[in-house]
Coordinates of C-alpha atoms and ligand atoms in Angstrom, one line a residue:
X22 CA 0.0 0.0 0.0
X23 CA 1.7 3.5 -0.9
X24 CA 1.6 6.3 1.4
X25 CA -1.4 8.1 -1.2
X26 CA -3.9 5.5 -0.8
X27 CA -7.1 7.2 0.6
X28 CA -7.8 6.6 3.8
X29 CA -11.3 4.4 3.6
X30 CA -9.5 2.0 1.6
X31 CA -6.3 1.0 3.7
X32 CA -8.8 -1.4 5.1
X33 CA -10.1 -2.8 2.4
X34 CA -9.8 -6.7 2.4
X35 CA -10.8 -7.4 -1.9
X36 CA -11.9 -10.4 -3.4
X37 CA -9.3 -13.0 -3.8
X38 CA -10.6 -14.7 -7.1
X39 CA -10.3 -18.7 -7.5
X40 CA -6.9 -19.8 -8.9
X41 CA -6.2 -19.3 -12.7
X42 CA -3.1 -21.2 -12.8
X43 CA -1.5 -20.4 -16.6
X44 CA 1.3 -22.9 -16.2
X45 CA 0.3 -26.6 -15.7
X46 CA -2.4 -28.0 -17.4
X47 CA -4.8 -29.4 -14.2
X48 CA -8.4 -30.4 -14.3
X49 CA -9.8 -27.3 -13.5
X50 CA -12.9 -27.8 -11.4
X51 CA -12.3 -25.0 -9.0
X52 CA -13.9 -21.5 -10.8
X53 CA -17.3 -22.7 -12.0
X54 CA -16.4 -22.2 -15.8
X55 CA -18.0 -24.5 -19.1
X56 CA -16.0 -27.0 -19.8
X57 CA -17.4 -26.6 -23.5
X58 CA -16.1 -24.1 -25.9
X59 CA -18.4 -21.3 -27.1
X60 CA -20.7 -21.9 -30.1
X61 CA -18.9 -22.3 -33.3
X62 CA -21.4 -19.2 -34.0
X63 CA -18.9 -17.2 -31.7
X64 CA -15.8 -18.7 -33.5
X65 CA -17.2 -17.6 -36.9
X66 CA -18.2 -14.3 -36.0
X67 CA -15.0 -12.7 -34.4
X68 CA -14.0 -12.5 -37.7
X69 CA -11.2 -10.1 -39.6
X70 CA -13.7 -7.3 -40.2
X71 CA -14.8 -7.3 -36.7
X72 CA -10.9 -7.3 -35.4
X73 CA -10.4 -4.5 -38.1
X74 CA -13.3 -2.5 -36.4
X75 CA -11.3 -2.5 -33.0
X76 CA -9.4 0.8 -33.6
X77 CA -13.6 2.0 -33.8
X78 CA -15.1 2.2 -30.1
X79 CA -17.8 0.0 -29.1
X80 CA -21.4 0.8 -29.1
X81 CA -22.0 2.4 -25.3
X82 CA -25.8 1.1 -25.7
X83 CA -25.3 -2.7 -26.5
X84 CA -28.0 -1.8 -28.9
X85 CA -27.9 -5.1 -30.7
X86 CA -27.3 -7.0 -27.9
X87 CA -29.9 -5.7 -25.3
X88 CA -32.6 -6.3 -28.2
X89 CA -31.5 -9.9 -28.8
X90 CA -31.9 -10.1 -25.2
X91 CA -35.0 -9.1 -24.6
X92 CA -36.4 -11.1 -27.3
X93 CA -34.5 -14.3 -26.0
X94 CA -36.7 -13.2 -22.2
X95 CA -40.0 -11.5 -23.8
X96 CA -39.2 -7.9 -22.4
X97 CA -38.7 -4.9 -23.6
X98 CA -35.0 -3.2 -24.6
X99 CA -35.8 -1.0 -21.6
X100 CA -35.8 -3.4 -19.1
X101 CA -32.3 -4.8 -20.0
X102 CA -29.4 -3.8 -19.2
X103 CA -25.6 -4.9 -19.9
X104 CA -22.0 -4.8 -18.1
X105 CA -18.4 -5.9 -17.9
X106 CA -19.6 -9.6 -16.1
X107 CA -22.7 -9.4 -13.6
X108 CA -19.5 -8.2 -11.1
X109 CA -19.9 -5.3 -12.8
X110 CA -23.9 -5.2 -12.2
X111 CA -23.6 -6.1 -8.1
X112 CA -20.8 -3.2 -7.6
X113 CA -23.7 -0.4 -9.7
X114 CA -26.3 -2.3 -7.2
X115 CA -24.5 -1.7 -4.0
X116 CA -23.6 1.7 -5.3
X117 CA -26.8 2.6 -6.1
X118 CA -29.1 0.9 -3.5
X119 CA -27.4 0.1 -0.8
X120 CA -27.2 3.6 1.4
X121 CA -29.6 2.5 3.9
X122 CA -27.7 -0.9 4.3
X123 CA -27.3 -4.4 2.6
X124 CA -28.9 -7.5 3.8
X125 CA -27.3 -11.0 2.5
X126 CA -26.4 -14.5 4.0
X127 CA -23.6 -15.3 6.5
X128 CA -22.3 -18.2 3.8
X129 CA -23.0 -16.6 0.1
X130 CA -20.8 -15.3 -3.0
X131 CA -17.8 -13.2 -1.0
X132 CA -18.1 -10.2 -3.5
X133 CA -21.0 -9.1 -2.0
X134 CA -19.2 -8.2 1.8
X135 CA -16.3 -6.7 -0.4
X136 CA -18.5 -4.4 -2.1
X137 CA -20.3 -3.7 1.0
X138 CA -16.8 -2.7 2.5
X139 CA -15.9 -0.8 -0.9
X140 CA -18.6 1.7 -0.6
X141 CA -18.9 1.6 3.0
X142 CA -22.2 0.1 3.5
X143 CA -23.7 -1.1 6.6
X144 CA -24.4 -4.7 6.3
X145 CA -27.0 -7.1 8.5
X146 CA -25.5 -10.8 7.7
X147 CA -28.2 -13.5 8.2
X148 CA -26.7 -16.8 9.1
X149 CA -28.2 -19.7 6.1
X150 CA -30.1 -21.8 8.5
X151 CA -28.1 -25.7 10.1
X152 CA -29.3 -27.0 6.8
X153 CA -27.5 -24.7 4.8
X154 CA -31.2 -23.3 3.1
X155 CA -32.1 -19.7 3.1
X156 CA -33.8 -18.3 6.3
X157 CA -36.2 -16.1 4.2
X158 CA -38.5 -15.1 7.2
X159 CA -35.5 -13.3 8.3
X160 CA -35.1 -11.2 5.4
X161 CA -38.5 -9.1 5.8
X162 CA -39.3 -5.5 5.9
X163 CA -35.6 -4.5 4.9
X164 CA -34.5 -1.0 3.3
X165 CA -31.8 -0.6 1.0
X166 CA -30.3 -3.2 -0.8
X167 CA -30.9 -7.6 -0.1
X168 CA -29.1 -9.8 -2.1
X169 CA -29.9 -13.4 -2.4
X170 CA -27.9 -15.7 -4.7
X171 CA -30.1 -18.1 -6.7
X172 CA -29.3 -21.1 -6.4
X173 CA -26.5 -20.1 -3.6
X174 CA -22.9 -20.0 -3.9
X175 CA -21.0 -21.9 -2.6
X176 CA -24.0 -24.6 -1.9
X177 CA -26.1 -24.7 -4.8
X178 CA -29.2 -25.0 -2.9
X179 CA -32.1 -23.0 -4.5
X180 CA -35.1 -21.2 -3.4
X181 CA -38.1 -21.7 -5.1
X182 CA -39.6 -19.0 -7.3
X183 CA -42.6 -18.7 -5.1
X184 CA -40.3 -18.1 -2.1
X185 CA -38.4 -15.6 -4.4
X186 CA -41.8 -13.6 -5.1
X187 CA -42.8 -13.8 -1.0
X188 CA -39.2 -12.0 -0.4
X189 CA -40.1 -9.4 -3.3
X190 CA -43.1 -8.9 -1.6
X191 CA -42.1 -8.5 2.1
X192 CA -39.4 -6.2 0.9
X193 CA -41.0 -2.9 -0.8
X194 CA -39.0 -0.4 0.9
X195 CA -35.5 -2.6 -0.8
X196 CA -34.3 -3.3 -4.1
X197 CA -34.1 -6.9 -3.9
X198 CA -31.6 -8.5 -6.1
X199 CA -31.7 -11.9 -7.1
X200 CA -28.3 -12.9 -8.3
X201 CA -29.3 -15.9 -10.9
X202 CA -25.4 -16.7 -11.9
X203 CA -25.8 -20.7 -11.5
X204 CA -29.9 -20.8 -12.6
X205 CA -29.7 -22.4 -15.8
X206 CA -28.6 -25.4 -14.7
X207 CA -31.9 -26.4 -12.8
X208 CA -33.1 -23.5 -11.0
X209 CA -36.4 -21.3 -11.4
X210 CA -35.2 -17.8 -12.8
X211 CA -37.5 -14.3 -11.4
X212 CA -36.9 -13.3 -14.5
X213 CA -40.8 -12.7 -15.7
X214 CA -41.7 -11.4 -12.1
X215 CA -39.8 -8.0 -13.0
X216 CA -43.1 -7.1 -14.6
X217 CA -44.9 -7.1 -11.5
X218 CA -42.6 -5.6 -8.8
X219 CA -40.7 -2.7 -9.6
X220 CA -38.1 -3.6 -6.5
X221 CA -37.3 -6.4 -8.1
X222 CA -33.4 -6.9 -10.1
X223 CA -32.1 -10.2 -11.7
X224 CA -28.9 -10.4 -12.8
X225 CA -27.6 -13.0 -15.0
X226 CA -24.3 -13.7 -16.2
X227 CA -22.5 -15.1 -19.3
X228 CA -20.0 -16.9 -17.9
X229 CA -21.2 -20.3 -16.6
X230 CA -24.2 -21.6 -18.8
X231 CA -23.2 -19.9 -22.2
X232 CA -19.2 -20.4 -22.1
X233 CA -17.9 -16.9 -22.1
X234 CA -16.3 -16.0 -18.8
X235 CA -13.0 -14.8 -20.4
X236 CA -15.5 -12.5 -22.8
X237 CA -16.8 -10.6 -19.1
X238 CA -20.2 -10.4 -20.0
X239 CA -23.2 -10.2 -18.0
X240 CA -27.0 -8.2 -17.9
X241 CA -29.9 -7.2 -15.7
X242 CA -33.2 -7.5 -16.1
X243 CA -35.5 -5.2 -14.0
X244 CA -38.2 -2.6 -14.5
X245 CA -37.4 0.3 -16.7
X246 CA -36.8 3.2 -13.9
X247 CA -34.2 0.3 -11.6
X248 CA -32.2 -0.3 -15.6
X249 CA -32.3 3.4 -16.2
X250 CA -30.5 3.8 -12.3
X251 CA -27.9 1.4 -13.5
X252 CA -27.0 3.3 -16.8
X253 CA -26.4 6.2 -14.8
X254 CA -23.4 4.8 -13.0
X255 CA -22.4 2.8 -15.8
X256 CA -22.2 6.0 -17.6
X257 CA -20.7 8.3 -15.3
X258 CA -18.1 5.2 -14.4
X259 CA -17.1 3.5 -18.2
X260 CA -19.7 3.7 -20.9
X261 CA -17.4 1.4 -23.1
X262 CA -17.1 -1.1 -20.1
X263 CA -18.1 -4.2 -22.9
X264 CA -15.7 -4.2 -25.3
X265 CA -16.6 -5.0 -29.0
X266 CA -15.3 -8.3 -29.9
X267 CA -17.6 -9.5 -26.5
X268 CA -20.6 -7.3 -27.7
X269 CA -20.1 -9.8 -31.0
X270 CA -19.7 -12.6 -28.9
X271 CA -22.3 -12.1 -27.1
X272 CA -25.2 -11.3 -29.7
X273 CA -23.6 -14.5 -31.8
X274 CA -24.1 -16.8 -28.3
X275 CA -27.7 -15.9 -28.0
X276 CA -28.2 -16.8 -32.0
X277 CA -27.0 -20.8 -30.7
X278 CA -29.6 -21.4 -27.7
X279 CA -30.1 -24.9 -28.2
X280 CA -26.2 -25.6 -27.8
X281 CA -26.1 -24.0 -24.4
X282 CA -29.1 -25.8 -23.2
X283 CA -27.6 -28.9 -24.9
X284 CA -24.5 -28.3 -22.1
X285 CA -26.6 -27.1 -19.1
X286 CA -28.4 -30.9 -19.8
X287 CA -24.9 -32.5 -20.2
X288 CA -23.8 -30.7 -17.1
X289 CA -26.8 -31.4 -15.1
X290 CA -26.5 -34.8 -15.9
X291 CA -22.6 -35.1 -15.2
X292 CA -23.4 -33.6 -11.3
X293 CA -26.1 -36.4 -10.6
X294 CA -23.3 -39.0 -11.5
X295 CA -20.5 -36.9 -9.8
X296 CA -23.3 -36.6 -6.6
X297 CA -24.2 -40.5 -6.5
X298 CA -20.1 -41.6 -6.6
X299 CA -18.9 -39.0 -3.9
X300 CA -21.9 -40.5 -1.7
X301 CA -20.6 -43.9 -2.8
X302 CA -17.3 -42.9 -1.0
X303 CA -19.5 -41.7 2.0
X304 CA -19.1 -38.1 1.2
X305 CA -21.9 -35.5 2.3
X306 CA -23.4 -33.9 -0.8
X307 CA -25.6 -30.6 -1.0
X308 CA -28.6 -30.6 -3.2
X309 CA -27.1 -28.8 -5.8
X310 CA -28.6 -26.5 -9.0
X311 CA -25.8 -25.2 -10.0
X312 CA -23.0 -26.5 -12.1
X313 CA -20.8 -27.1 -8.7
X314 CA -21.6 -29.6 -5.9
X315 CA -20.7 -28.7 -2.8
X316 CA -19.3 -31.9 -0.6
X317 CA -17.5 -32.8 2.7
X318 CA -16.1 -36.0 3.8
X319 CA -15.6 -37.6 7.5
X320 CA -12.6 -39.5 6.0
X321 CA -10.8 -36.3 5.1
X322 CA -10.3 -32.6 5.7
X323 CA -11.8 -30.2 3.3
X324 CA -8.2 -28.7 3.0
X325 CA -6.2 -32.1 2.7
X326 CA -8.7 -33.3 -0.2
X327 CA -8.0 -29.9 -1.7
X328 CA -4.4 -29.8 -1.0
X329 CA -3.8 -33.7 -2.2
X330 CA -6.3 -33.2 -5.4
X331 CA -4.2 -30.1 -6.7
X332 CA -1.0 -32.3 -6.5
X333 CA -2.6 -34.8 -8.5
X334 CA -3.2 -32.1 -10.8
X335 CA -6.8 -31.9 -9.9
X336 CA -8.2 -28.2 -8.9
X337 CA -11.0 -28.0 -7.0
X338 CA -12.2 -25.0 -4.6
X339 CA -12.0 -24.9 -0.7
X340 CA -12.9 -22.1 1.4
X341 CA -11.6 -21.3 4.9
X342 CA -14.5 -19.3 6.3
X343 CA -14.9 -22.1 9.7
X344 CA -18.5 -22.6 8.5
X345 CA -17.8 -24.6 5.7
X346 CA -14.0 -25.5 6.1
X347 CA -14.6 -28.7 6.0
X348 CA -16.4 -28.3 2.4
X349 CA -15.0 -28.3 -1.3
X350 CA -17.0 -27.0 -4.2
X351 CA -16.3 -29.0 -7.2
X352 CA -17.4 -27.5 -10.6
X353 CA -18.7 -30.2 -12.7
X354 CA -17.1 -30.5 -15.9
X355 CA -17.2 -33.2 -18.9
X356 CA -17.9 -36.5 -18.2
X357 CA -14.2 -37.5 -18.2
X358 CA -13.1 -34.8 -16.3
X359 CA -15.4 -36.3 -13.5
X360 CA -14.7 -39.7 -13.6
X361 CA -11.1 -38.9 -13.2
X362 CA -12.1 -36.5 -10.5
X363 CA -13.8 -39.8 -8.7
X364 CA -10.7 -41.3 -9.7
X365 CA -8.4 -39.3 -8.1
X366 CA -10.5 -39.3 -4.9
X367 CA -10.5 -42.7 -4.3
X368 CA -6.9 -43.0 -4.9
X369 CA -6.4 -40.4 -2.0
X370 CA -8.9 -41.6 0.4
X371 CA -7.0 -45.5 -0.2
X372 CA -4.0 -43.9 0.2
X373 CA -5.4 -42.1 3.5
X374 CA -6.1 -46.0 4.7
X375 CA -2.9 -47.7 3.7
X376 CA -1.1 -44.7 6.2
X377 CA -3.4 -44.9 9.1
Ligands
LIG421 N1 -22.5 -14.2 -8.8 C1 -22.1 -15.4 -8.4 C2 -22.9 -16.1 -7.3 C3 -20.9 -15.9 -8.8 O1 -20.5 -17.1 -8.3 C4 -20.1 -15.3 -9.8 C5 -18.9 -15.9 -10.3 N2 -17.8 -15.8 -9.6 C6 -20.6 -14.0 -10.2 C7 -21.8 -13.5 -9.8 C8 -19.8 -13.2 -11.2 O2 -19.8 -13.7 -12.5 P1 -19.3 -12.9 -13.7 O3 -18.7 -11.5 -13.2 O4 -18.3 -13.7 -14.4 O5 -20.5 -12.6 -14.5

């Protein structure tokens, strides 16, 4: 830290993202990415010209894109908006909402307490109940800004849509944000309830279902006067903040539904198989909808697993908040990737024996 830094940051504590080794080649289960490429749509449509238009700038408005968009979730243009990643979308939210306070879960996606911290916002955390589910009764009557990840993150356990709509409901004085990362692989998007409450923003996010996390792309869908809020930040921050070879990416993604809901059924199917071994080896395993599981073992530490998978060339991700220590999350990838994955596991845990 240099000797400039202003003040209210020196105590800033950011987010430390999973590891993105660029060295070895591991099995990477560890930050929630596709394991399939992006439609050959995409790979045909960065082409030449498009590179050639990079000395242009990008279009500020997405215009293409949010269209495509709302047609691909029956709204209007109006009620989408678009940023660098839905990152992007929660740091607008807190900044715009989030005056009178936050409200989120004790064990939840870790940005969300950095950009609490970031723009000094008075937080309430509400533990997830023994369980791990969402105590939603304890979310009522709230101002400012609550932020529920659907299905959660790290456990992949989902709320229901009508649970979603009774937190809408018992919130009016709040914009209530229902961060939908993970909700194409099995959970019940609130997508179509932004016509009927006007506290009400979804975000979604390109980076899990439809294979673009390196392309930072990710949108909003709310009423017209919560996108128009957003727009204001985004333009007093970085109007160009998606950059024109991801606007093409993007537009050519959403022209190739059927292949991304061809993977979110491939990747569904791979986590019931990766579910039913782990629980063959007597591991715990959350009901997850998302494209991790989230898994402990009496046999072994969260941390050893971790620590003997990744020297097996295996990555997976472990936390250290005491909570869920004794926890991995494990992005399910191909098929092979997961029986090797099973694999691996069994080798440690026989190895585990033969020492004890
Ligand atoms: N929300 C949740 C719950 C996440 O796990 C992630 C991925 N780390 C994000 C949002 C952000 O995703 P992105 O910025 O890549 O859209």
């Amino acid at each position: 830290m240099s000797r400039f830094l202003s003040e209210k940051f020196s105590d800033l504590e950011e987010y430390v993202p999973g590891e993105q080794p660029q060295d070895i080649k591991y099995i990477k289960l560890n930050t929630n990415e596709s394991p399939f490429e992006p439609s050959q749509k995409v790979i045909e449509a960065i082409n030449r010209e498009e590179i050639s238009d990079l000395r242009l700038y990008c279009d500020p408005d997405c215009k293409k894109l949010k269209a495509k968009l709302a047609e691909t979730y029956s709204v209007k243009p109006e009620n989408v908006f678009l940023s660098n990643g839905s990152d992007d979308i929660l740091n607008f939210a807190f900044m715009a909402y989030a005056e009178k306070g936050a409200v989120y879960p004790d064990i939840t996606y870790g940005f969300y307490q950095v950009f609490a911290q970031l723009h000094g916002v008075n937080s309430r955390i509400v533990p997830l109940k023994k369980d791990f589910t969402i105590d939603k009764d304890a979310f009522k009557g709230q101002t400012g800004l609550v932020v529920i990840a659907n299905p959660n993150a790290p456990t992949g356990i989902a709320l229901k849509l009508d649970e979603i709509e009774e937190l809408i409901k018992s919130n009016p004085k709040a914009v209530v944000l229902i961060d939908e990362a993970y909700v194409d692989f099995g959970g019940e998007s609130a997508c179509r309830l932004t016509e009927k409450y006007d506290n009400l923003l979804v975000c979604q996010t390109f980076s899990k279902s439809r294979s673009l996390a390196g392309g930072r792309l990710g949108f909003a869908i709310a009423h017209k006067d919560i996108i128009a809020d957003l727009e204001k930040i985004k333009y007093s921050t970085n109007p160009y903040n998606i950059n024109r070879l991801t606007q093409v990416a993007g537009l050519a993604t959403l022209c190739d539904d059927d292949y991304y809901k061809e993977n979110c059924r491939k990747i569904i199917e791979n986590r019931k198989f990766t579910k039913i071994e782990l629980e063959k080896l007597d591991f715990e395993v959350l009901d997850s909808k998302a494209n991790f599981v989230f898994a402990k073992s009496d046999k072994i530490s969260g941390q050893d697993l971790y620590i003997k998978l990744k020297e097996k060339g295996v990555l997976i991700r472990h936390f250290t908040n005491e909570r869920i220590s004794e926890y991995n999350r494990i992005t399910i990838g191909t098929i092979k990737q997961m029986k090797e994955l099973i694999s691996k596991v069994k080798e440690i845990l026989g190895e585990k024996n033969e020492n004890s």
